[in-house]
Amino acid sequence: MPGEDWTDVLDSMPAPRGRTWGGNVFIAASVDGFIARADGDMDWLTAYSAEAGETGYDDLMSRTDHVLIGRRTYETVLTFDSWPYEGKGVLVLSTTLPASGEPGGDERISVVRSIPEAVAHLNAVGAAQVYIDGGQVVQASLAAGLVEYLVITRIPILLGEGIALFGPLPADIELYTISSGQIGDGLIRESYAIVR
Amino acid sequence: MPGEDWTDVLDSMPAPRGRTWGGNVFIAASVDGFIARADGDMDWLTAYSAEAGETGYDDLMSRTDHVLIGRRTYETVLTFDSWPYEGKGVLVLSTTLPASGEPGGDERISVVRSIPEAVAHLNAVGAAQVYIDGGQVVQASLAAGLVEYLVITRIPILLGEGIALFGPLPADIELYTISSGQIGDGLIRESYAIVR
């Protein structure tokens, strides 16, 4: 295991001002910063593997009570054999999906129409540890200052183009490096806390 | 020191087919992949430090006989107190700079007009280890298959925009992870060999 276990830090941190919860991003990206090819393909990623214990994903999910994802991630998750968020509150950010109570709505999720609505919802239910996933949602959450921990698993490949992990920000975001090290098939796990 | 010393690998590798030399990129980038702000500013980078021994830069430069840089990097280097490439052959890729023998030409450099001209020049002089630096030159060299080793020092900051380390590629580039680890002020050094 590389360095100290970053998830140990999670429980000891107070919630950020104005929120009951902290936002955590745990995502894989190519060395040149893409989370998928332009068409959403992730086969280049699944060719690599690491022990779940090494990545820290299982540990993070066991501490996660709420998930905030985008519509595209939600639709990808729907193709999985089983619902991976059992027992957690799931917010899907979408302007088009029907709400939970509406015809065609999915009762397992809460549809939110905007980042501020997601924040208000998570505060109202007293969320504690929120896992944030999906390209646009991660970018929007970083830009809105809603991310406390950022864990990147670098896949040793350059894709040249695709869906970027990072996007524009209103200002620099300073990071504190918690740990870094090689895991599995040459993957590098970098974990950072956002400095405020 | 994180992991094995990647420079140890350099001398033991045969030169790639069709070349007398191997290309090495050693560059610092923000976690979101920028090597400078849009206006070229690098103050965000120089705020961080690591021991030269830790970064491996001095070790690499001691094994480097030729340097391939772009015009903008060359002009930045001209503002330094001393010429950092003493004793090395320096190629500057530029369509506008006067050649070495021409009026206004710099006798310390060889101006090359294209990547193929750079390759031919380096082969003609029997270059062995070539250090490749500068945003556009690194991107062009990666795309042209001229890079054998890629060492990235990740600076723990997100800039949101700027001059990108990576650009489009004709095809995926598979990497072999040599080492990774934290150095200095929370910097993460990742070293990769290009897989062919």
mmCIF file of C-alpha atoms in Angstrom:
data_model
loop_
_atom_site.group_PDB
_atom_site.id
_atom_site.type_symbol
_atom_site.label_atom_id
_atom_site.label_comp_id
_atom_site.label_asym_id
_atom_site.label_seq_id
_atom_site.Cartn_x
_atom_site.Cartn_y
_atom_site.Cartn_z
ATOM 1 C CA MET A 1 0.000 0.000 0.000
ATOM 2 C CA PRO A 2 1.405 3.378 -0.966
ATOM 3 C CA GLY A 3 1.883 5.870 1.869
ATOM 4 C CA GLU A 4 -0.646 6.375 4.600
ATOM 5 C CA ASP A 5 -4.230 5.350 4.028
ATOM 6 C CA TRP A 6 -5.980 8.499 2.871
ATOM 7 C CA THR A 7 -9.412 7.312 4.000
ATOM 8 C CA ASP A 8 -8.251 7.441 7.630
ATOM 9 C CA VAL A 9 -8.309 11.203 7.305
ATOM 10 C CA LEU A 10 -11.964 11.312 6.256
ATOM 11 C CA ASP A 11 -13.631 10.675 9.575
ATOM 12 C CA SER A 12 -11.426 13.037 11.523
ATOM 13 C CA MET A 13 -12.233 16.122 9.455
ATOM 14 C CA PRO A 14 -15.018 18.549 10.389
ATOM 15 C CA ALA A 15 -17.617 19.219 7.700
ATOM 16 C CA PRO A 16 -16.898 22.308 5.587
ATOM 17 C CA ARG A 17 -18.688 25.543 6.482
ATOM 18 C CA GLY A 18 -22.336 25.618 5.430
ATOM 19 C CA ARG A 19 -22.509 21.881 4.762
ATOM 20 C CA THR A 20 -23.202 18.769 6.831
ATOM 21 C CA TRP A 21 -21.039 16.758 4.427
ATOM 22 C CA GLY A 22 -17.711 16.445 2.647
ATOM 23 C CA GLY A 23 -17.367 15.651 -1.045
ATOM 24 C CA ASN A 24 -14.978 12.945 -2.219
ATOM 25 C CA VAL A 25 -13.848 12.236 -5.752
ATOM 26 C CA PHE A 26 -12.287 8.874 -6.538
ATOM 27 C CA ILE A 27 -11.640 8.477 -10.212
ATOM 28 C CA ALA A 28 -9.373 6.823 -12.754
ATOM 29 C CA ALA A 29 -7.755 8.836 -15.513
ATOM 30 C CA SER A 30 -5.155 8.352 -18.208
ATOM 31 C CA VAL A 31 -1.790 10.022 -17.625
ATOM 32 C CA ASP A 32 -2.958 12.756 -20.004
ATOM 33 C CA GLY A 33 -6.094 13.324 -17.936
ATOM 34 C CA PHE A 34 -8.960 11.579 -19.712
ATOM 35 C CA ILE A 35 -11.593 9.526 -17.912
ATOM 36 C CA ALA A 36 -13.073 8.055 -21.105
ATOM 37 C CA ARG A 37 -12.661 8.268 -24.852
ATOM 38 C CA ALA A 38 -14.769 10.866 -26.634
ATOM 39 C CA ASP A 39 -17.495 8.250 -27.264
ATOM 40 C CA GLY A 40 -17.503 7.186 -23.595
ATOM 41 C CA ASP A 41 -15.464 4.022 -24.196
ATOM 42 C CA MET A 42 -13.563 2.830 -21.115
ATOM 43 C CA ASP A 43 -12.116 -0.445 -22.429
ATOM 44 C CA TRP A 44 -8.621 1.058 -22.290
ATOM 45 C CA LEU A 45 -9.148 1.399 -18.533
ATOM 46 C CA THR A 46 -10.629 -1.988 -17.710
ATOM 47 C CA ALA A 47 -7.586 -3.655 -19.303
ATOM 48 C CA TYR A 48 -5.684 -2.678 -16.156
ATOM 49 C CA SER A 49 -6.344 -3.989 -12.712
ATOM 50 C CA ALA A 50 -5.437 -3.501 -9.092
ATOM 51 C CA GLU A 51 -6.631 -5.095 -5.882
ATOM 52 C CA ALA A 52 -9.651 -3.260 -4.498
ATOM 53 C CA GLY A 53 -7.823 -2.958 -1.181
ATOM 54 C CA GLU A 54 -4.977 -1.241 -2.943
ATOM 55 C CA THR A 55 -7.141 1.310 -4.688
ATOM 56 C CA GLY A 56 -9.032 2.231 -1.503
ATOM 57 C CA TYR A 57 -12.344 2.272 -3.380
ATOM 58 C CA ASP A 58 -14.079 -0.311 -1.181
ATOM 59 C CA ASP A 59 -12.893 1.476 1.941
ATOM 60 C CA LEU A 60 -14.241 4.780 0.627
ATOM 61 C CA MET A 61 -17.590 3.279 -0.371
ATOM 62 C CA SER A 62 -18.009 1.705 3.064
ATOM 63 C CA ARG A 63 -17.726 5.196 4.558
ATOM 64 C CA THR A 64 -19.982 6.797 1.936
ATOM 65 C CA ASP A 65 -23.635 7.537 2.769
ATOM 66 C CA HIS A 66 -24.539 9.540 -0.345
ATOM 67 C CA VAL A 67 -23.582 9.501 -3.991
ATOM 68 C CA LEU A 68 -23.822 12.422 -6.404
ATOM 69 C CA ILE A 69 -23.562 11.452 -10.073
ATOM 70 C CA GLY A 70 -24.552 12.797 -13.456
ATOM 71 C CA ARG A 71 -27.070 11.416 -15.901
ATOM 72 C CA ARG A 72 -24.487 9.742 -18.120
ATOM 73 C CA THR A 73 -22.878 7.957 -15.163
ATOM 74 C CA TYR A 74 -26.350 6.942 -13.972
ATOM 75 C CA GLU A 75 -27.169 5.484 -17.372
ATOM 76 C CA THR A 76 -23.866 3.566 -17.360
ATOM 77 C CA VAL A 77 -24.634 2.223 -13.881
ATOM 78 C CA LEU A 78 -28.036 1.018 -15.131
ATOM 79 C CA THR A 79 -26.197 -1.371 -17.478
ATOM 80 C CA PHE A 80 -24.423 -3.062 -14.528
ATOM 81 C CA ASP A 81 -25.630 -6.475 -13.315
ATOM 82 C CA SER A 82 -26.600 -5.039 -9.937
ATOM 83 C CA TRP A 83 -27.228 -1.633 -8.405
ATOM 84 C CA PRO A 84 -23.894 -0.654 -6.842
ATOM 85 C CA TYR A 85 -25.294 1.966 -4.443
ATOM 86 C CA GLU A 86 -27.516 -0.242 -2.256
ATOM 87 C CA GLY A 87 -28.156 1.425 1.103
ATOM 88 C CA LYS A 88 -26.889 4.825 0.010
ATOM 89 C CA GLY A 89 -28.767 7.945 -0.959
ATOM 90 C CA VAL A 90 -28.236 8.544 -4.673
ATOM 91 C CA LEU A 91 -28.593 11.981 -6.243
ATOM 92 C CA VAL A 92 -28.534 12.221 -10.013
ATOM 93 C CA LEU A 93 -27.887 15.641 -11.487
ATOM 94 C CA SER A 94 -30.016 15.968 -14.616
ATOM 95 C CA THR A 95 -32.272 18.518 -16.237
ATOM 96 C CA THR A 96 -34.098 15.865 -18.274
ATOM 97 C CA LEU A 97 -34.672 12.725 -16.157
ATOM 98 C CA PRO A 98 -38.137 12.375 -14.574
ATOM 99 C CA ALA A 99 -38.187 12.964 -10.809
ATOM 100 C CA SER A 100 -38.527 9.955 -8.505
ATOM 101 C CA GLY A 101 -42.297 10.291 -8.022
ATOM 102 C CA GLU A 102 -43.101 11.026 -11.682
ATOM 103 C CA PRO A 103 -44.043 8.480 -14.371
ATOM 104 C CA GLY A 104 -40.911 6.587 -15.435
ATOM 105 C CA GLY A 105 -39.047 7.853 -12.377
ATOM 106 C CA ASP A 106 -36.530 5.588 -10.592
ATOM 107 C CA GLU A 107 -37.404 5.249 -6.905
ATOM 108 C CA ARG A 108 -33.808 4.471 -5.979
ATOM 109 C CA ILE A 109 -32.625 7.958 -6.897
ATOM 110 C CA SER A 110 -33.340 11.600 -6.174
ATOM 111 C CA VAL A 111 -33.106 13.722 -9.284
ATOM 112 C CA VAL A 112 -31.645 17.172 -8.689
ATOM 113 C CA ARG A 113 -31.691 19.881 -11.344
ATOM 114 C CA SER A 114 -28.668 21.903 -10.287
ATOM 115 C CA ILE A 115 -25.601 21.847 -8.069
ATOM 116 C CA PRO A 116 -27.222 24.247 -5.534
ATOM 117 C CA GLU A 117 -30.246 21.923 -5.358
ATOM 118 C CA ALA A 118 -27.896 18.985 -4.730
ATOM 119 C CA VAL A 119 -26.164 20.896 -1.919
ATOM 120 C CA ALA A 120 -29.482 21.834 -0.309
ATOM 121 C CA HIS A 121 -30.760 18.259 -0.556
ATOM 122 C CA LEU A 122 -27.598 16.779 0.975
ATOM 123 C CA ASN A 123 -27.696 19.305 3.818
ATOM 124 C CA ALA A 124 -31.410 18.655 4.422
ATOM 125 C CA VAL A 125 -30.851 14.915 4.845
ATOM 126 C CA GLY A 126 -27.713 15.445 6.924
ATOM 127 C CA ALA A 127 -25.348 13.694 4.546
ATOM 128 C CA ALA A 128 -21.830 13.047 5.886
ATOM 129 C CA GLN A 129 -19.588 11.535 3.216
ATOM 130 C CA VAL A 130 -20.637 12.149 -0.369
ATOM 131 C CA TYR A 131 -19.028 10.278 -3.248
ATOM 132 C CA ILE A 132 -19.033 12.453 -6.385
ATOM 133 C CA ASP A 133 -18.646 10.752 -9.762
ATOM 134 C CA GLY A 134 -18.979 11.520 -13.436
ATOM 135 C CA GLY A 135 -17.042 13.889 -15.670
ATOM 136 C CA GLN A 136 -19.278 16.925 -15.689
ATOM 137 C CA VAL A 137 -20.395 16.536 -12.074
ATOM 138 C CA VAL A 138 -16.800 16.281 -10.854
ATOM 139 C CA GLN A 139 -15.824 19.378 -12.835
ATOM 140 C CA ALA A 140 -18.856 21.319 -11.580
ATOM 141 C CA SER A 141 -18.272 20.199 -7.987
ATOM 142 C CA LEU A 142 -14.614 21.202 -8.060
ATOM 143 C CA ALA A 143 -15.511 24.584 -9.544
ATOM 144 C CA ALA A 144 -18.208 25.067 -6.884
ATOM 145 C CA GLY A 145 -15.827 24.208 -4.035
ATOM 146 C CA LEU A 146 -17.676 21.037 -3.007
ATOM 147 C CA VAL A 147 -14.761 18.596 -3.058
ATOM 148 C CA GLU A 148 -12.665 17.844 0.020
ATOM 149 C CA TYR A 149 -10.738 14.788 -1.184
ATOM 150 C CA LEU A 150 -9.522 13.946 -4.636
ATOM 151 C CA VAL A 151 -8.093 10.493 -5.358
ATOM 152 C CA ILE A 152 -6.832 9.887 -8.873
ATOM 153 C CA THR A 153 -5.772 6.487 -10.137
ATOM 154 C CA ARG A 154 -3.500 7.161 -13.084
ATOM 155 C CA ILE A 155 -3.670 4.562 -15.834
ATOM 156 C CA PRO A 156 -0.315 4.257 -17.660
ATOM 157 C CA ILE A 157 -1.543 5.262 -21.092
ATOM 158 C CA LEU A 158 -1.797 8.432 -23.180
ATOM 159 C CA LEU A 159 -5.045 8.678 -25.132
ATOM 160 C CA GLY A 160 -4.513 12.014 -26.845
ATOM 161 C CA GLU A 161 -8.178 12.952 -26.653
ATOM 162 C CA GLY A 162 -11.383 12.074 -24.819
ATOM 163 C CA ILE A 163 -13.537 13.231 -21.936
ATOM 164 C CA ALA A 164 -11.336 15.293 -19.634
ATOM 165 C CA LEU A 165 -11.236 14.777 -15.877
ATOM 166 C CA PHE A 166 -10.579 18.452 -15.210
ATOM 167 C CA GLY A 167 -12.077 21.606 -16.623
ATOM 168 C CA PRO A 168 -12.067 25.360 -16.104
ATOM 169 C CA LEU A 169 -12.068 26.734 -12.553
ATOM 170 C CA PRO A 170 -12.944 30.147 -11.172
ATOM 171 C CA ALA A 171 -9.581 30.181 -9.349
ATOM 172 C CA ASP A 172 -6.590 27.943 -8.572
ATOM 173 C CA ILE A 173 -7.266 25.036 -6.227
ATOM 174 C CA GLU A 174 -4.342 24.267 -3.964
ATOM 175 C CA LEU A 175 -3.956 20.603 -3.036
ATOM 176 C CA TYR A 176 -2.319 18.855 -0.117
ATOM 177 C CA THR A 177 -0.679 15.595 -1.143
ATOM 178 C CA ILE A 178 -1.709 12.818 1.230
ATOM 179 C CA SER A 179 -0.144 9.863 -0.491
ATOM 180 C CA SER A 180 1.124 8.522 -3.776
ATOM 181 C CA GLY A 181 2.316 5.185 -4.974
ATOM 182 C CA GLN A 182 2.188 2.455 -7.525
ATOM 183 C CA ILE A 183 -0.513 -0.227 -7.325
ATOM 184 C CA GLY A 184 -1.589 -3.144 -9.475
ATOM 185 C CA ASP A 185 -0.629 -3.129 -13.154
ATOM 186 C CA GLY A 186 1.541 -0.006 -13.015
ATOM 187 C CA LEU A 187 -1.307 2.204 -11.864
ATOM 188 C CA ILE A 188 -0.379 5.217 -9.754
ATOM 189 C CA ARG A 189 -2.737 6.283 -7.007
ATOM 190 C CA GLU A 190 -2.484 9.933 -6.005
ATOM 191 C CA SER A 191 -4.565 11.218 -3.094
ATOM 192 C CA TYR A 192 -5.019 14.866 -2.291
ATOM 193 C CA ALA A 193 -6.972 16.986 0.158
ATOM 194 C CA ILE A 194 -8.239 20.320 -1.111
ATOM 195 C CA VAL A 195 -6.624 23.199 0.787
ATOM 196 C CA ARG A 196 -8.914 26.088 1.751
ATOM 197 C CA MET B 1 13.786 8.496 -3.074
ATOM 198 C CA PRO B 2 10.621 7.009 -4.526
ATOM 199 C CA GLY B 3 10.969 3.598 -6.086
ATOM 200 C CA GLU B 4 13.922 2.586 -8.203
ATOM 201 C CA ASP B 5 15.993 5.258 -9.867
ATOM 202 C CA TRP B 6 14.557 5.592 -13.355
ATOM 203 C CA THR B 7 17.762 7.037 -14.814
ATOM 204 C CA ASP B 8 19.534 3.721 -14.164
ATOM 205 C CA VAL B 9 17.443 2.297 -16.974
ATOM 206 C CA LEU B 10 18.637 4.865 -19.511
ATOM 207 C CA ASP B 11 22.102 3.552 -20.212
ATOM 208 C CA SER B 12 21.044 -0.057 -20.501
ATOM 209 C CA MET B 13 18.504 0.488 -23.267
ATOM 210 C CA PRO B 14 19.405 0.109 -26.955
ATOM 211 C CA ALA B 15 18.624 3.100 -29.171
ATOM 212 C CA PRO B 16 15.263 2.878 -30.945
ATOM 213 C CA ARG B 17 15.208 1.709 -34.545
ATOM 214 C CA GLY B 18 16.390 4.307 -37.035
ATOM 215 C CA ARG B 19 17.929 6.558 -34.400
ATOM 216 C CA THR B 20 21.264 6.779 -32.593
ATOM 217 C CA TRP B 21 19.502 8.345 -29.621
ATOM 218 C CA GLY B 22 16.674 8.121 -27.111
ATOM 219 C CA GLY B 23 14.382 11.015 -26.234
ATOM 220 C CA ASN B 24 13.672 11.888 -22.611
ATOM 221 C CA VAL B 25 11.029 14.241 -21.285
ATOM 222 C CA PHE B 26 11.365 15.532 -17.747
ATOM 223 C CA ILE B 27 8.727 18.098 -16.963
ATOM 224 C CA ALA B 28 6.639 19.574 -14.173
ATOM 225 C CA ALA B 29 2.882 19.882 -14.540
ATOM 226 C CA SER B 30 -0.091 20.776 -12.395
ATOM 227 C CA VAL B 31 -2.349 17.887 -11.358
ATOM 228 C CA ASP B 32 -4.706 19.008 -14.143
ATOM 229 C CA GLY B 33 -1.897 18.812 -16.690
ATOM 230 C CA PHE B 34 -0.691 22.350 -17.324
ATOM 231 C CA ILE B 35 2.985 23.277 -17.612
ATOM 232 C CA ALA B 36 2.373 27.036 -17.478
ATOM 233 C CA ARG B 37 -0.493 29.498 -17.300
ATOM 234 C CA ALA B 38 -1.882 30.713 -20.612
ATOM 235 C CA ASP B 39 0.482 33.729 -20.526
ATOM 236 C CA GLY B 40 3.507 31.510 -19.802
ATOM 237 C CA ASP B 41 3.587 32.351 -16.074
ATOM 238 C CA MET B 42 5.264 29.655 -13.955
ATOM 239 C CA ASP B 43 5.229 31.374 -10.553
ATOM 240 C CA TRP B 44 2.697 28.826 -9.302
ATOM 241 C CA LEU B 45 5.351 26.161 -9.955
ATOM 242 C CA THR B 46 8.398 27.820 -8.471
ATOM 243 C CA ALA B 47 6.535 28.213 -5.165
ATOM 244 C CA TYR B 48 7.139 24.486 -4.650
ATOM 245 C CA SER B 49 10.507 22.888 -4.152
ATOM 246 C CA ALA B 50 12.212 19.544 -3.948
ATOM 247 C CA GLU B 51 15.836 18.521 -3.616
ATOM 248 C CA ALA B 52 17.440 18.189 -7.047
ATOM 249 C CA GLY B 53 18.563 14.700 -6.046
ATOM 250 C CA GLU B 54 14.982 13.777 -5.376
ATOM 251 C CA THR B 55 13.681 14.990 -8.712
ATOM 252 C CA GLY B 56 16.391 13.186 -10.694
ATOM 253 C CA TYR B 57 16.877 16.234 -12.948
ATOM 254 C CA ASP B 58 20.597 16.647 -12.248
ATOM 255 C CA ASP B 59 21.137 12.950 -12.803
ATOM 256 C CA LEU B 60 19.312 13.103 -16.132
ATOM 257 C CA MET B 61 21.201 16.202 -17.284
ATOM 258 C CA SER B 62 24.548 14.592 -16.447
ATOM 259 C CA ARG B 63 23.638 11.778 -18.858
ATOM 260 C CA THR B 64 22.276 14.127 -21.532
ATOM 261 C CA ASP B 65 24.425 15.014 -24.543
ATOM 262 C CA HIS B 66 21.802 16.875 -26.609
ATOM 263 C CA VAL B 67 18.846 19.097 -25.879
ATOM 264 C CA LEU B 68 15.870 19.678 -28.147
ATOM 265 C CA ILE B 69 13.738 22.689 -27.202
ATOM 266 C CA GLY B 70 11.287 25.083 -28.811
ATOM 267 C CA ARG B 71 11.698 28.779 -29.473
ATOM 268 C CA ARG B 72 9.670 29.839 -26.463
ATOM 269 C CA THR B 73 11.706 27.650 -24.111
ATOM 270 C CA TYR B 74 14.887 28.976 -25.726
ATOM 271 C CA GLU B 75 13.780 32.569 -25.150
ATOM 272 C CA THR B 76 12.990 31.752 -21.511
ATOM 273 C CA VAL B 77 16.415 30.176 -21.084
ATOM 274 C CA LEU B 78 18.020 33.357 -22.470
ATOM 275 C CA THR B 79 16.652 35.241 -19.442
ATOM 276 C CA PHE B 80 18.538 32.927 -17.032
ATOM 277 C CA ASP B 81 21.712 34.165 -15.360
ATOM 278 C CA SER B 82 23.792 31.540 -17.113
ATOM 279 C CA TRP B 83 23.455 29.188 -20.083
ATOM 280 C CA PRO B 84 22.228 25.913 -18.575
ATOM 281 C CA TYR B 85 23.259 23.675 -21.480
ATOM 282 C CA GLU B 86 27.050 24.178 -21.388
ATOM 283 C CA GLY B 87 28.829 21.283 -23.069
ATOM 284 C CA LYS B 88 25.676 19.918 -24.706
ATOM 285 C CA GLY B 89 24.465 20.172 -28.275
ATOM 286 C CA VAL B 90 21.369 22.388 -28.303
ATOM 287 C CA LEU B 91 18.758 22.166 -31.052
ATOM 288 C CA VAL B 92 16.059 24.824 -31.143
ATOM 289 C CA LEU B 93 12.985 24.040 -33.193
ATOM 290 C CA SER B 94 11.862 27.279 -34.835
ATOM 291 C CA THR B 95 10.676 28.479 -38.215
ATOM 292 C CA THR B 96 11.645 32.093 -37.468
ATOM 293 C CA LEU B 97 14.965 32.214 -35.571
ATOM 294 C CA PRO B 98 18.078 32.960 -37.684
ATOM 295 C CA ALA B 99 20.353 29.951 -38.192
ATOM 296 C CA SER B 100 23.592 29.776 -36.261
ATOM 297 C CA GLY B 101 25.800 31.174 -39.046
ATOM 298 C CA GLU B 102 23.383 33.944 -40.086
ATOM 299 C CA PRO B 103 23.374 37.558 -38.803
ATOM 300 C CA GLY B 104 21.888 37.595 -35.291
ATOM 301 C CA GLY B 105 22.343 33.846 -34.984
ATOM 302 C CA ASP B 106 23.306 32.252 -31.658
ATOM 303 C CA GLU B 107 26.448 30.130 -32.057
ATOM 304 C CA ARG B 108 25.529 27.987 -29.059
ATOM 305 C CA ILE B 109 22.515 26.508 -30.812
ATOM 306 C CA SER B 110 21.557 24.697 -33.993
ATOM 307 C CA VAL B 111 18.255 25.914 -35.358
ATOM 308 C CA VAL B 112 16.118 23.193 -36.902
ATOM 309 C CA ARG B 113 12.989 23.970 -38.895
ATOM 310 C CA SER B 114 11.057 20.746 -38.352
ATOM 311 C CA ILE B 115 10.933 17.569 -36.274
ATOM 312 C CA PRO B 116 12.306 15.449 -39.178
ATOM 313 C CA GLU B 117 15.220 17.903 -39.507
ATOM 314 C CA ALA B 118 15.863 17.558 -35.761
ATOM 315 C CA VAL B 119 15.863 13.758 -36.044
ATOM 316 C CA ALA B 120 18.274 13.824 -39.001
ATOM 317 C CA HIS B 121 20.604 16.271 -37.220
ATOM 318 C CA LEU B 122 20.680 14.191 -34.013
ATOM 319 C CA ASN B 123 21.379 11.015 -35.986
ATOM 320 C CA ALA B 124 24.116 12.756 -38.022
ATOM 321 C CA VAL B 125 25.993 13.842 -34.888
ATOM 322 C CA GLY B 126 25.423 10.471 -33.193
ATOM 323 C CA ALA B 127 23.434 11.831 -30.269
ATOM 324 C CA ALA B 128 22.780 9.333 -27.444
ATOM 325 C CA GLN B 129 20.530 10.834 -24.764
ATOM 326 C CA VAL B 130 18.361 13.743 -25.865
ATOM 327 C CA TYR B 131 16.498 15.892 -23.373
ATOM 328 C CA ILE B 132 13.285 17.228 -24.931
ATOM 329 C CA ASP B 133 11.660 20.280 -23.381
ATOM 330 C CA GLY B 134 8.958 22.827 -24.117
ATOM 331 C CA GLY B 135 5.225 22.443 -24.519
ATOM 332 C CA GLN B 136 4.872 22.212 -28.278
ATOM 333 C CA VAL B 137 8.117 20.283 -28.792
ATOM 334 C CA VAL B 138 7.135 17.684 -26.193
ATOM 335 C CA GLN B 139 3.704 17.251 -27.785
ATOM 336 C CA ALA B 140 5.193 16.990 -31.280
ATOM 337 C CA SER B 141 7.883 14.551 -30.117
ATOM 338 C CA LEU B 142 5.363 12.298 -28.383
ATOM 339 C CA ALA B 143 3.142 12.338 -31.461
ATOM 340 C CA ALA B 144 6.152 11.518 -33.681
ATOM 341 C CA GLY B 145 7.222 8.596 -31.481
ATOM 342 C CA LEU B 146 10.510 10.191 -30.398
ATOM 343 C CA VAL B 147 10.136 9.867 -26.626
ATOM 344 C CA GLU B 148 11.465 6.852 -24.707
ATOM 345 C CA TYR B 149 11.152 8.155 -21.147
ATOM 346 C CA LEU B 150 8.590 10.469 -19.634
ATOM 347 C CA VAL B 151 9.072 11.822 -16.129
ATOM 348 C CA ILE B 152 6.344 14.049 -14.777
ATOM 349 C CA THR B 153 6.635 15.964 -11.544
ATOM 350 C CA ARG B 154 3.074 16.684 -10.472
ATOM 351 C CA ILE B 155 2.635 19.973 -8.642
ATOM 352 C CA PRO B 156 -0.251 19.768 -6.122
ATOM 353 C CA ILE B 157 -2.417 22.470 -7.635
ATOM 354 C CA LEU B 158 -5.294 22.703 -10.115
ATOM 355 C CA LEU B 159 -4.989 25.686 -12.466
ATOM 356 C CA GLY B 160 -8.129 25.178 -14.558
ATOM 357 C CA GLU B 161 -6.479 26.482 -17.717
ATOM 358 C CA GLY B 162 -3.085 27.147 -19.261
ATOM 359 C CA ILE B 163 -0.561 25.562 -21.597
ATOM 360 C CA ALA B 164 -1.235 21.821 -21.660
ATOM 361 C CA LEU B 165 1.503 19.235 -21.265
ATOM 362 C CA PHE B 166 -0.261 16.765 -23.535
ATOM 363 C CA GLY B 167 -1.994 17.142 -26.858
ATOM 364 C CA PRO B 168 -3.534 15.075 -29.629
ATOM 365 C CA LEU B 169 -1.831 11.842 -30.696
ATOM 366 C CA PRO B 170 -2.142 9.724 -33.830
ATOM 367 C CA ALA B 171 -2.731 6.674 -31.587
ATOM 368 C CA ASP B 172 -2.693 5.589 -27.939
ATOM 369 C CA ILE B 173 0.714 5.512 -26.273
ATOM 370 C CA GLU B 174 1.061 2.720 -23.769
ATOM 371 C CA LEU B 175 3.326 3.479 -20.816
ATOM 372 C CA TYR B 176 5.296 1.281 -18.460
ATOM 373 C CA THR B 177 5.361 2.680 -14.936
ATOM 374 C CA ILE B 178 8.915 2.685 -13.620
ATOM 375 C CA SER B 179 8.415 4.509 -10.348
ATOM 376 C CA SER B 180 6.198 6.903 -8.473
ATOM 377 C CA GLY B 181 6.461 8.686 -5.193
ATOM 378 C CA GLN B 182 6.165 11.856 -3.224
ATOM 379 C CA ILE B 183 9.092 14.260 -3.073
ATOM 380 C CA GLY B 184 9.694 17.708 -1.581
ATOM 381 C CA ASP B 185 6.670 19.946 -0.935
ATOM 382 C CA GLY B 186 4.037 17.348 -1.779
ATOM 383 C CA LEU B 187 5.224 16.917 -5.353
ATOM 384 C CA ILE B 188 4.632 13.552 -6.965
ATOM 385 C CA ARG B 189 7.215 12.233 -9.383
ATOM 386 C CA GLU B 190 5.909 9.710 -11.922
ATOM 387 C CA SER B 191 8.334 8.052 -14.316
ATOM 388 C CA TYR B 192 7.295 6.037 -17.316
ATOM 389 C CA ALA B 193 8.935 4.280 -20.229
ATOM 390 C CA ILE B 194 7.070 4.356 -23.527
ATOM 391 C CA VAL B 195 6.032 0.851 -24.584
ATOM 392 C CA ARG B 196 6.462 -0.011 -28.275
#
